[in-house]
Amino acid sequence: AVTGSTVELGCSAQGDPMPRVQWHKERGDLPWGRHEVDQEHTLRLYAVTPTDAGTYVCTAQSQLGTAAAAALLHV
């Protein structure tokens, strides 16, 4: 990603019951005040900086179990 741009990371989770979806960053926090997660579980990072580079993990959890997917962001 280019410094200052907006990045979107998608995450799709289905099930019955619908799993609870959460995003986190390995070795750090999501950028405070510069991120949001929409109803489709897409993580948006605004005005990215080199410190935002890293691995972002989407975790879906329900009574039936947990699944996770990771995305590596280079800035």
Tab-separated table of C-alpha atoms in Angstrom, residues 36-62:
chain	number	residue	atom	x	y	z
A	36	GLU	CA	-13.286	0.736	11.019
A	37	VAL	CA	-14.973	-2.613	10.432
A	38	ASP	CA	-18.176	-2.619	8.397
A	39	GLN	CA	-21.130	-5.030	8.572
A	40	GLU	CA	-19.508	-7.327	5.991
A	41	HIS	CA	-16.487	-7.586	8.356
A	42	THR	CA	-14.209	-5.607	6.004
A	43	LEU	CA	-11.407	-3.845	7.874
A	44	ARG	CA	-10.575	-0.375	6.525
A	45	LEU	CA	-7.361	1.364	7.496
A	46	TYR	CA	-7.232	5.074	6.668
A	47	ALA	CA	-4.150	7.194	5.920
A	48	VAL	CA	-1.809	4.245	6.362
A	49	THR	CA	1.739	4.828	7.546
A	50	PRO	CA	4.772	2.519	7.586
A	51	THR	CA	3.975	1.677	11.225
A	52	ASP	CA	0.711	0.083	10.021
A	53	ALA	CA	2.652	-2.589	8.109
A	54	GLY	CA	2.306	-6.066	9.523
A	55	THR	CA	0.010	-9.051	9.781
A	56	TYR	CA	-3.707	-8.518	10.359
A	57	VAL	CA	-5.818	-11.449	11.550
A	58	CYS	CA	-9.545	-11.983	11.141
A	59	THR	CA	-11.016	-14.465	13.629
A	60	ALA	CA	-14.522	-15.944	13.382
A	61	GLN	CA	-15.815	-17.680	16.491
A	62	SER	CA	-19.039	-19.508	17.340
